[in-house]
Coordinates of C-alpha atoms in Angstrom, one line a residue:
X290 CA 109.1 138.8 85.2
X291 CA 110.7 142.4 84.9
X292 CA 112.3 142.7 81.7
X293 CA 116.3 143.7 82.0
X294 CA 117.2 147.0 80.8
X295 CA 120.2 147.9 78.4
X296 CA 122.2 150.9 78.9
X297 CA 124.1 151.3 75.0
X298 CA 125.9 153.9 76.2
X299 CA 128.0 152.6 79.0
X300 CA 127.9 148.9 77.8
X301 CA 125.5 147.7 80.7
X302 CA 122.5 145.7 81.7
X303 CA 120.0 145.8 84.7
X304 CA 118.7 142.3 86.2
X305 CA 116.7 141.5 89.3
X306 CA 117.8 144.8 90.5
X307 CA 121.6 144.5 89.6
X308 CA 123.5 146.3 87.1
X309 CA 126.4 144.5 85.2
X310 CA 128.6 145.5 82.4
X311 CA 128.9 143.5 79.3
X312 CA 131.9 141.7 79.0
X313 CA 135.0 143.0 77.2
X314 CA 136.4 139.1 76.9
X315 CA 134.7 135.8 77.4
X316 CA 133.5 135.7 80.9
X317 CA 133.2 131.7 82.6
X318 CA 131.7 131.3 86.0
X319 CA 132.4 127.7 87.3
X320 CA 130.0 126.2 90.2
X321 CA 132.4 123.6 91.6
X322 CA 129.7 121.4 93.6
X323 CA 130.5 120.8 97.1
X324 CA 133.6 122.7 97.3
X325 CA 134.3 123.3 100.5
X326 CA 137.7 125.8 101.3
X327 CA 140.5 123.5 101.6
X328 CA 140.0 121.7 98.3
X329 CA 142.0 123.9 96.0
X330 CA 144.9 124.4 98.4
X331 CA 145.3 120.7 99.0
X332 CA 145.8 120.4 96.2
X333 CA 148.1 123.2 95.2
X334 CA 149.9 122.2 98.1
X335 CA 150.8 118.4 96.7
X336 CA 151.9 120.1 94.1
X337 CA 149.0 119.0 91.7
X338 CA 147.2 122.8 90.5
X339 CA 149.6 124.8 89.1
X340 CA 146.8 126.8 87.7
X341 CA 145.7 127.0 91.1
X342 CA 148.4 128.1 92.3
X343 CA 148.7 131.1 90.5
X344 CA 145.5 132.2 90.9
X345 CA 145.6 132.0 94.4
X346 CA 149.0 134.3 94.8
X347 CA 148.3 137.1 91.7
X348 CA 144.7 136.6 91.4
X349 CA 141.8 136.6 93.7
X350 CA 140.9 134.8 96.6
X351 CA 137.8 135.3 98.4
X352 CA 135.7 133.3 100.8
X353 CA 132.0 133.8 100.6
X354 CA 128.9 132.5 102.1
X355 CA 126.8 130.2 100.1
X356 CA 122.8 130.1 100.9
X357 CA 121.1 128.3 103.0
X358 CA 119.5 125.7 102.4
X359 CA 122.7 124.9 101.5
X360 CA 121.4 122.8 98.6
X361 CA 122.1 122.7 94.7
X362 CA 119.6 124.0 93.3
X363 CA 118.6 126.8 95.7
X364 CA 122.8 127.8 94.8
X365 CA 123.0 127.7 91.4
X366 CA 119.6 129.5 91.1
X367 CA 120.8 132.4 93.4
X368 CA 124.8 132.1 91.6
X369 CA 122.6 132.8 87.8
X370 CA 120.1 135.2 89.1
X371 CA 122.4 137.1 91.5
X372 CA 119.5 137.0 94.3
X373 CA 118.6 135.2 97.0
X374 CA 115.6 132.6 97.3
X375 CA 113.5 134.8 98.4
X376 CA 113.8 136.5 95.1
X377 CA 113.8 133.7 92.9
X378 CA 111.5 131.0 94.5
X379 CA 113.5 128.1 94.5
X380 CA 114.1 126.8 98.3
X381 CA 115.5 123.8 97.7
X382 CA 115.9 120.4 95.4
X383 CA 112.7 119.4 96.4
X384 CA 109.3 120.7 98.1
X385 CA 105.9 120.2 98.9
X386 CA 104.0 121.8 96.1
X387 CA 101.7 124.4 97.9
X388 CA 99.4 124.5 94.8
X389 CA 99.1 120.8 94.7
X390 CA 99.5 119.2 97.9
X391 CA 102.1 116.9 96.5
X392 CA 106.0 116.6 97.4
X393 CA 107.9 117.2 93.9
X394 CA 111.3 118.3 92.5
X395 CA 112.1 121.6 91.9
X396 CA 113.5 121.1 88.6
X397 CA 110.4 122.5 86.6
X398 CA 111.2 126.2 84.9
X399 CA 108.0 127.3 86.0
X400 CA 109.3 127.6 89.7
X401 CA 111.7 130.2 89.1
X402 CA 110.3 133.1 89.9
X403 CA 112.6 136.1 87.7
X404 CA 114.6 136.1 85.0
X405 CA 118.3 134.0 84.9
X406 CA 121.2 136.9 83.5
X407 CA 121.7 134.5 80.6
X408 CA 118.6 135.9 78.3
X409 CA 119.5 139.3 79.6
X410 CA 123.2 139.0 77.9
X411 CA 121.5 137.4 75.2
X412 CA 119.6 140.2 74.1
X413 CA 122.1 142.7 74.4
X414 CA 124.2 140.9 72.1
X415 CA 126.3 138.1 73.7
X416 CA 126.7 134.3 72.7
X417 CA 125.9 131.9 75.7
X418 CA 126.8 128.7 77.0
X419 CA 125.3 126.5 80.1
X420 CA 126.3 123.4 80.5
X421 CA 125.7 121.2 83.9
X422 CA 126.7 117.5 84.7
X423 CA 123.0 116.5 86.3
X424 CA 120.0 117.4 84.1
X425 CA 118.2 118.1 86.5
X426 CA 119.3 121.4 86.4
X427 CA 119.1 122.4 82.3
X428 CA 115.5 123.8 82.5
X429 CA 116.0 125.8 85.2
X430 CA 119.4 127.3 83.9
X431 CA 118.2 127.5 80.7
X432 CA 115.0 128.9 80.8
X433 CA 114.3 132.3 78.5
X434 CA 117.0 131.8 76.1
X435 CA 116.6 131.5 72.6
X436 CA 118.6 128.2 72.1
X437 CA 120.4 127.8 68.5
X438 CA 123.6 126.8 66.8
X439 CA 126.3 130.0 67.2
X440 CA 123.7 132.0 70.2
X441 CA 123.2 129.9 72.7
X442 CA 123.0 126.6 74.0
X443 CA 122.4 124.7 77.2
X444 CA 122.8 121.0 77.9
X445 CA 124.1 118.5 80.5
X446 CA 127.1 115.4 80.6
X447 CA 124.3 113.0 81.6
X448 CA 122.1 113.3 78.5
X449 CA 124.8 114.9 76.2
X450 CA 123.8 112.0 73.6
X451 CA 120.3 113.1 73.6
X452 CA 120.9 116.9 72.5
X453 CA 119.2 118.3 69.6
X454 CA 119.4 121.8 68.4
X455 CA 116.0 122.1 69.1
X456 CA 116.1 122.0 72.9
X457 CA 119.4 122.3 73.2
X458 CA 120.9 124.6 70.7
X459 CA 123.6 122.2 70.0
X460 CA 123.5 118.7 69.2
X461 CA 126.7 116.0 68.5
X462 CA 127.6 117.2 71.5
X463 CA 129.8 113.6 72.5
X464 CA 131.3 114.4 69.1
X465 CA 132.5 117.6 69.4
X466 CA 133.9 116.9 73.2
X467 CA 134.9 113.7 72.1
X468 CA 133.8 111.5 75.3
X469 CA 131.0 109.4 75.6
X470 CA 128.3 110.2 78.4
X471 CA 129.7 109.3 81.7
X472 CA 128.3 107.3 84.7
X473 CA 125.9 109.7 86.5
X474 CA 127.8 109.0 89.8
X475 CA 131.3 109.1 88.1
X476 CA 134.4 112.0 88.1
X477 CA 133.8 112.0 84.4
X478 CA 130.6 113.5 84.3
X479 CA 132.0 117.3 86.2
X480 CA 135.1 116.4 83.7
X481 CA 132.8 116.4 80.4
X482 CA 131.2 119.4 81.5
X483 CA 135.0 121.4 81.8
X484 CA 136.2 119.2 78.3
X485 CA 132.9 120.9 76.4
X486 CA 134.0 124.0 78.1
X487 CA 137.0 124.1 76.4
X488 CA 135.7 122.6 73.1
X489 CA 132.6 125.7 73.1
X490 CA 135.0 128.0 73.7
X491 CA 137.4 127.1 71.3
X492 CA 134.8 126.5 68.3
X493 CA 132.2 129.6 69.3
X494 CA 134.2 132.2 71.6
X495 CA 130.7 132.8 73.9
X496 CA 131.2 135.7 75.6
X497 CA 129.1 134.5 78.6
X498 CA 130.1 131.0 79.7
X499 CA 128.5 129.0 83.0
X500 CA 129.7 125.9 83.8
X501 CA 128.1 123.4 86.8
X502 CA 129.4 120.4 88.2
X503 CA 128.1 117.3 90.3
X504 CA 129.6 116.7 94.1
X505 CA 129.9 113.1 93.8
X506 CA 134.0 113.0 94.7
X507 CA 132.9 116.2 97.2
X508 CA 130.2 113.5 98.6
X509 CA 133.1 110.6 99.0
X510 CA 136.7 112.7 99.4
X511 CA 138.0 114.7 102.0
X512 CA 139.9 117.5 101.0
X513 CA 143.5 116.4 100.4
X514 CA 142.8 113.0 99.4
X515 CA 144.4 110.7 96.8
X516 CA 141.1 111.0 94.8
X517 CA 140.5 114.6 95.4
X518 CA 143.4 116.1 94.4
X519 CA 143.3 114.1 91.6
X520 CA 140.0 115.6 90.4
X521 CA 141.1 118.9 91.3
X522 CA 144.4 118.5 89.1
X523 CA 142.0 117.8 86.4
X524 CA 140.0 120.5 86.7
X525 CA 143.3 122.5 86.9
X526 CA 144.1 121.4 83.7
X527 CA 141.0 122.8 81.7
X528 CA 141.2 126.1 83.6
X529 CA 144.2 126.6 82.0
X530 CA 143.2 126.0 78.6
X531 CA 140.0 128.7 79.1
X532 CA 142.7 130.9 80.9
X533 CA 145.5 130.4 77.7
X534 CA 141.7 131.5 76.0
X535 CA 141.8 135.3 77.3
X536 CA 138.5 134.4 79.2
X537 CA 137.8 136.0 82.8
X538 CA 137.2 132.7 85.0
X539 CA 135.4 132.9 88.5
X540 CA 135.0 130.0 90.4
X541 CA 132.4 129.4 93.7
X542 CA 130.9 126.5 95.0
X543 CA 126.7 125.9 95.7
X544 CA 127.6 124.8 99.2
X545 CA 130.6 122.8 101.6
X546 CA 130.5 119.9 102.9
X547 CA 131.3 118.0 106.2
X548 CA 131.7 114.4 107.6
X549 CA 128.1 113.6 109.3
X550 CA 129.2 110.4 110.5
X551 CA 130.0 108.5 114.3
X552 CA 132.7 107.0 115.5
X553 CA 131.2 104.0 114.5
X554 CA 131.7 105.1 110.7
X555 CA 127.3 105.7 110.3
X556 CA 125.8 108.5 109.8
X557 CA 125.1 110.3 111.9
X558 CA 121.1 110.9 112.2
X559 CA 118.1 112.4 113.9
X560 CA 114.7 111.0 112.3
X561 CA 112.9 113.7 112.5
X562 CA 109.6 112.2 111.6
X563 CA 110.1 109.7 113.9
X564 CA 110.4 112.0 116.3
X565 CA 107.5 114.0 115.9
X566 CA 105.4 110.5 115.6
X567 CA 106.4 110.2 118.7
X568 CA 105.6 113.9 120.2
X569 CA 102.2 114.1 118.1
X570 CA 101.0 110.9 117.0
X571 CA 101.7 109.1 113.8
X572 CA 101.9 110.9 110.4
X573 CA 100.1 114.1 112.5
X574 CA 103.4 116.0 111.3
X575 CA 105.3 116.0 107.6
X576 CA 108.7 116.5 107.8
X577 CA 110.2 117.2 104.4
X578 CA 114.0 116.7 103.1
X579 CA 114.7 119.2 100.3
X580 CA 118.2 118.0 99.7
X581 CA 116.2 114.8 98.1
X582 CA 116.8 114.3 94.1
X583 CA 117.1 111.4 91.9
X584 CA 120.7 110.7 92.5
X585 CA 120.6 109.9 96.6
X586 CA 123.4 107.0 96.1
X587 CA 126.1 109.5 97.8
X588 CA 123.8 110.8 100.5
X589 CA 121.1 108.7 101.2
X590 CA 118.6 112.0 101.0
X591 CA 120.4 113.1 104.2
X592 CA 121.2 116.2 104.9
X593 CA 121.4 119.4 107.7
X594 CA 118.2 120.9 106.6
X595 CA 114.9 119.7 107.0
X596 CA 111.4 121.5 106.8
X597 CA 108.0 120.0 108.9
X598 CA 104.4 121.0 108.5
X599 CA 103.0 120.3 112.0
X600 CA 100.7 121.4 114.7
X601 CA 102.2 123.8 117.5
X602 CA 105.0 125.1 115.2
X603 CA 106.6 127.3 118.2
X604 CA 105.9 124.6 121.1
X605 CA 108.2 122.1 118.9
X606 CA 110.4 124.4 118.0
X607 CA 111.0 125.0 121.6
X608 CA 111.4 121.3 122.0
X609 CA 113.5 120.7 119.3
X610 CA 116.2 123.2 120.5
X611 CA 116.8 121.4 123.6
X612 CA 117.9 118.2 121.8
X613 CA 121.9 117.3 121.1
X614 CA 122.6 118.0 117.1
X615 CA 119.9 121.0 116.7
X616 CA 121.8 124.1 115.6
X617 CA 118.4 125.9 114.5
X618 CA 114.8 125.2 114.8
X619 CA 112.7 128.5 113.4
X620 CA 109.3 128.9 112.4
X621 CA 108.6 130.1 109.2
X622 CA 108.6 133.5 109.8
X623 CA 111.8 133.1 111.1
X624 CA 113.0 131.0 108.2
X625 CA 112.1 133.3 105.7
X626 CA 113.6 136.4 107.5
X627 CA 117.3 134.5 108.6
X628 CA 117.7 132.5 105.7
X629 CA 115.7 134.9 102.8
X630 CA 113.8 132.2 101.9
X631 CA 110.3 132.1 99.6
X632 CA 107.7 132.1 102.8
X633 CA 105.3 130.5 100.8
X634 CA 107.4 127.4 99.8
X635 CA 108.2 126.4 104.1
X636 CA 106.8 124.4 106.4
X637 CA 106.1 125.0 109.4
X638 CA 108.8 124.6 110.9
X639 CA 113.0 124.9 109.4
X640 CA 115.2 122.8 111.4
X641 CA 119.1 122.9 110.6
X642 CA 121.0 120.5 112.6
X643 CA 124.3 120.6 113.8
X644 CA 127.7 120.6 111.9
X645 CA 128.3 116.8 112.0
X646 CA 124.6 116.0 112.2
X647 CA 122.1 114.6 109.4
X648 CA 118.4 114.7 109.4
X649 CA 116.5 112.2 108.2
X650 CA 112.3 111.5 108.0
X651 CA 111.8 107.2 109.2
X652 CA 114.7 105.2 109.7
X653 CA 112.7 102.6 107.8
X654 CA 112.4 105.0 104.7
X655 CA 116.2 105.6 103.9
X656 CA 118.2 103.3 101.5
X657 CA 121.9 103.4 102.5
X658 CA 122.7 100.7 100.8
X659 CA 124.6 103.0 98.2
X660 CA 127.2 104.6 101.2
X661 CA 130.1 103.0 100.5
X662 CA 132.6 105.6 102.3
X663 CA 131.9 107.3 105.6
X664 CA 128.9 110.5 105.3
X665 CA 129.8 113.7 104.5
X666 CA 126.7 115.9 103.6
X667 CA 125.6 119.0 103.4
X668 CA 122.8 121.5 104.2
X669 CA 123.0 123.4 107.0
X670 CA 124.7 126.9 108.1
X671 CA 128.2 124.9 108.7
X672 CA 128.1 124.5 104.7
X673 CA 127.8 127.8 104.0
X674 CA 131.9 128.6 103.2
X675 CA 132.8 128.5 99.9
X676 CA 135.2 129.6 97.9
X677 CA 134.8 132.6 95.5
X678 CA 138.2 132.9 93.0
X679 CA 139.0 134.8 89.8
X680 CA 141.9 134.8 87.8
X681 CA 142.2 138.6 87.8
X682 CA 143.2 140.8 90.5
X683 CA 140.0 143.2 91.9
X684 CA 140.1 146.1 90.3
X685 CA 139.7 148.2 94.3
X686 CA 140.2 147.3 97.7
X687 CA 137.1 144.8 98.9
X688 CA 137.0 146.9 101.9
X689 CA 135.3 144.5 104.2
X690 CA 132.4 143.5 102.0
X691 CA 130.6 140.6 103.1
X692 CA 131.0 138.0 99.5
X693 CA 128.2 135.9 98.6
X694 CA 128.5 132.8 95.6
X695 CA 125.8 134.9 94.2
X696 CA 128.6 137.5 93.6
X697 CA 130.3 135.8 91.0
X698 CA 128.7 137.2 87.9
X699 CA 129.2 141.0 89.6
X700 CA 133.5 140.2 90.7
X701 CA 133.7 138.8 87.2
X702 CA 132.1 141.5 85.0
X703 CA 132.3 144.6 87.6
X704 CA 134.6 144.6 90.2
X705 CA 138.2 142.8 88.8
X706 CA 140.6 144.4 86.5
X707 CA 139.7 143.8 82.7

């Protein structure tokens, strides 16, 4: 990894090949998962977000394009490193493991590929504090920085009762946000994350703040919804407080979302190892589903993006293109190019389907026992929307510019008015 650089002079740092200045007040970048556009303004609309609300008219209000695989981790890598996939390795929540053969999570630090900004800040100076709902994220997030009481810390709602100051920098965490952990498929457990926010920045004052949530109302709720808006009041709420704080807040989203369901109220689904079973014999092909992680209740590990190791990688792309509910079928090369993806971490094949389209490997292998409301997923290109908001006015005109989530460190720090 290429060490960042610091500039003392004009008050800036160098990372992955971006430059960013330090901040002049506490600086809090929210990923809201599975935000789609729509979300916020429903529910300013009902008259639930008058945080919102404001932000929207004297702030800024940007739509940007996520990356593709629109998939957690992939997003909050790229939002934390301010790079693409390509740069920093990780292509999805799950993989097959070139080096090993085997099909594994991506959670391990020892994917990521470059340097997070976090232990860049760190070193020149500033306090930092990651929190996410999942845990599956922590390691990856936290990885580089030098985690202790009053410099940095880094923890999750899900195992906030298992924090020590030793791998965490912090520990009585349920006693300082005064909560106890919440269900892992639960509102409360993006609402800890905001409510320790608050508490961190209130008690410490970091001057580099990220904050990461969990899509399990994104997975359920439409935008506009009773239980939506609801969520989204709350989260209005604790805005607030940080914005009451003098803090700079940006908020993006890791990806959409969209109903992937029938008029029958299923998903949805092409099988795609079930298909090529069929086209070149069983098990010949491996189709992988990197949107698979250990919380699959909301989703039933099915999403718009799939990868396959097979035989004849152009022939079936060819094929696959001519079915109903394939947006994309591209070989690797093509993958890596469109999408700037790791090549080395594809099949050989990517296949996106369509916007109201899931993929799935066997029939027989997915549990949907847990889909309680109607799909909506996520995955694909139609998921790549999201918004990108701050509560201060850009500093110049965007003239144009084409806004990624992976912006949000550089509108924060560089580009609105301080």
């Amino acid at each position: 990894m290429a060490p960042d650089s610091i500039n003392t002079i004009s008050g800036e740092i160098s990372v992955n090949g971006r430059s960013y200045k330090l901040p002049k007040q506490p600086t809090v970048v929210v990923c809201i998962d599975g935000s789609e556009p729509g979300y916020i303004e429903a529910a300013v609309a009902a008259g639930r977000a008058p945080w919102f609300e404001k932000v929207l008219k004297a702030g800024t209000n940007l739509i940007a394009d996520c990356v593709v695989p629109s998939f957690t981790n992939p997003n909050n890598l790229s939002i934390v490193t301010g790079r693409p996939p390509e740069v920093h390795g990780i292509s999805g929540n799950y993989f097959l493991d070139p080096d090993t053969g085997k099909e594994v999570m991506m959670n391990d630090p020892k994917f990521l590929r470059v340097e997070t900004l976090f232990p860049a800040f760190q070193r020149a100076g500033c306090r930092i504090a990651v929190v996410t709902a999942k845990d599956k994220l922590r390691g990856l997030l936290g990885k580089g920085l030098a985690l202790a009481p009053g410099k940095a810390c880094s923890f999750s709602s899900e195992k906030s009762d298992k924090a020590s100051t030793a791998e965490n920098g912090i520990d009585q965490v349920n006693a300082l946000v005064g909560m106890d952990v919440p269900d892992v498929y639960s509102a409360g457990l993006s609402e800890f994350v905001f409510a320790a926010g608050v508490r961190l920045m209130e008690r410490d004052r970091p001057e580099i703040m990220y904050l990461s949530t969990t899509d399990y109302i994104q997975h359920k709720h439409a935008p506009s919804t009773p239980v939506a808006n609801d969520f989204y009041a709350m989260m209005d709420g604790y805005m607030a407080k940080l914005d009451a704080m003098g803090c700079t807040i940006v908020l993006t989203a890791d990806h959409g979302m969209n109903a992937k369901f029938g008029n029958d109220g299923q998903p949805d689904v092409i099988y795609l190892q079930d298909v090529f079973d069929d086209w070149q014999g069983k098990d010949k092909a491996r189709v992988i589903l990197p949107i698979t992680d250990p919380y699959v209740v909301h989703h039933g590990a099915l999403g718009s993006y799939a990868v396959v190791y097979c035989e004849q990688p152009e022939a079936m792309a060819a094929k696959l293109k001519a079915m109903p509910g394939i947006e994309m079928a591209l070989t690797k090369a093509e993958a890596a190019k469109r999408f700037e993806l790791p090549a080395d971490r594809l099949g050989d094949l990517v296949v996106v389907s369509t916007k109201h389209k899931v993929l799935g490997t066997s029939a027989a292998r997915h549990d949907l026992s847990g889909l309680t409301e109607p799909l909506r997923s996520h995955g694909g290109v139609s998921e790549q929307h999201v918004p990108l908001i701050c509560n201060r006015k850009l500093a110049t005109a965007a003239d144009g510019r084409h806004w990624r989530n992976f912006d949000a460190f550089d509108l924060a720090l560089n580009l609105v008015a301080q």
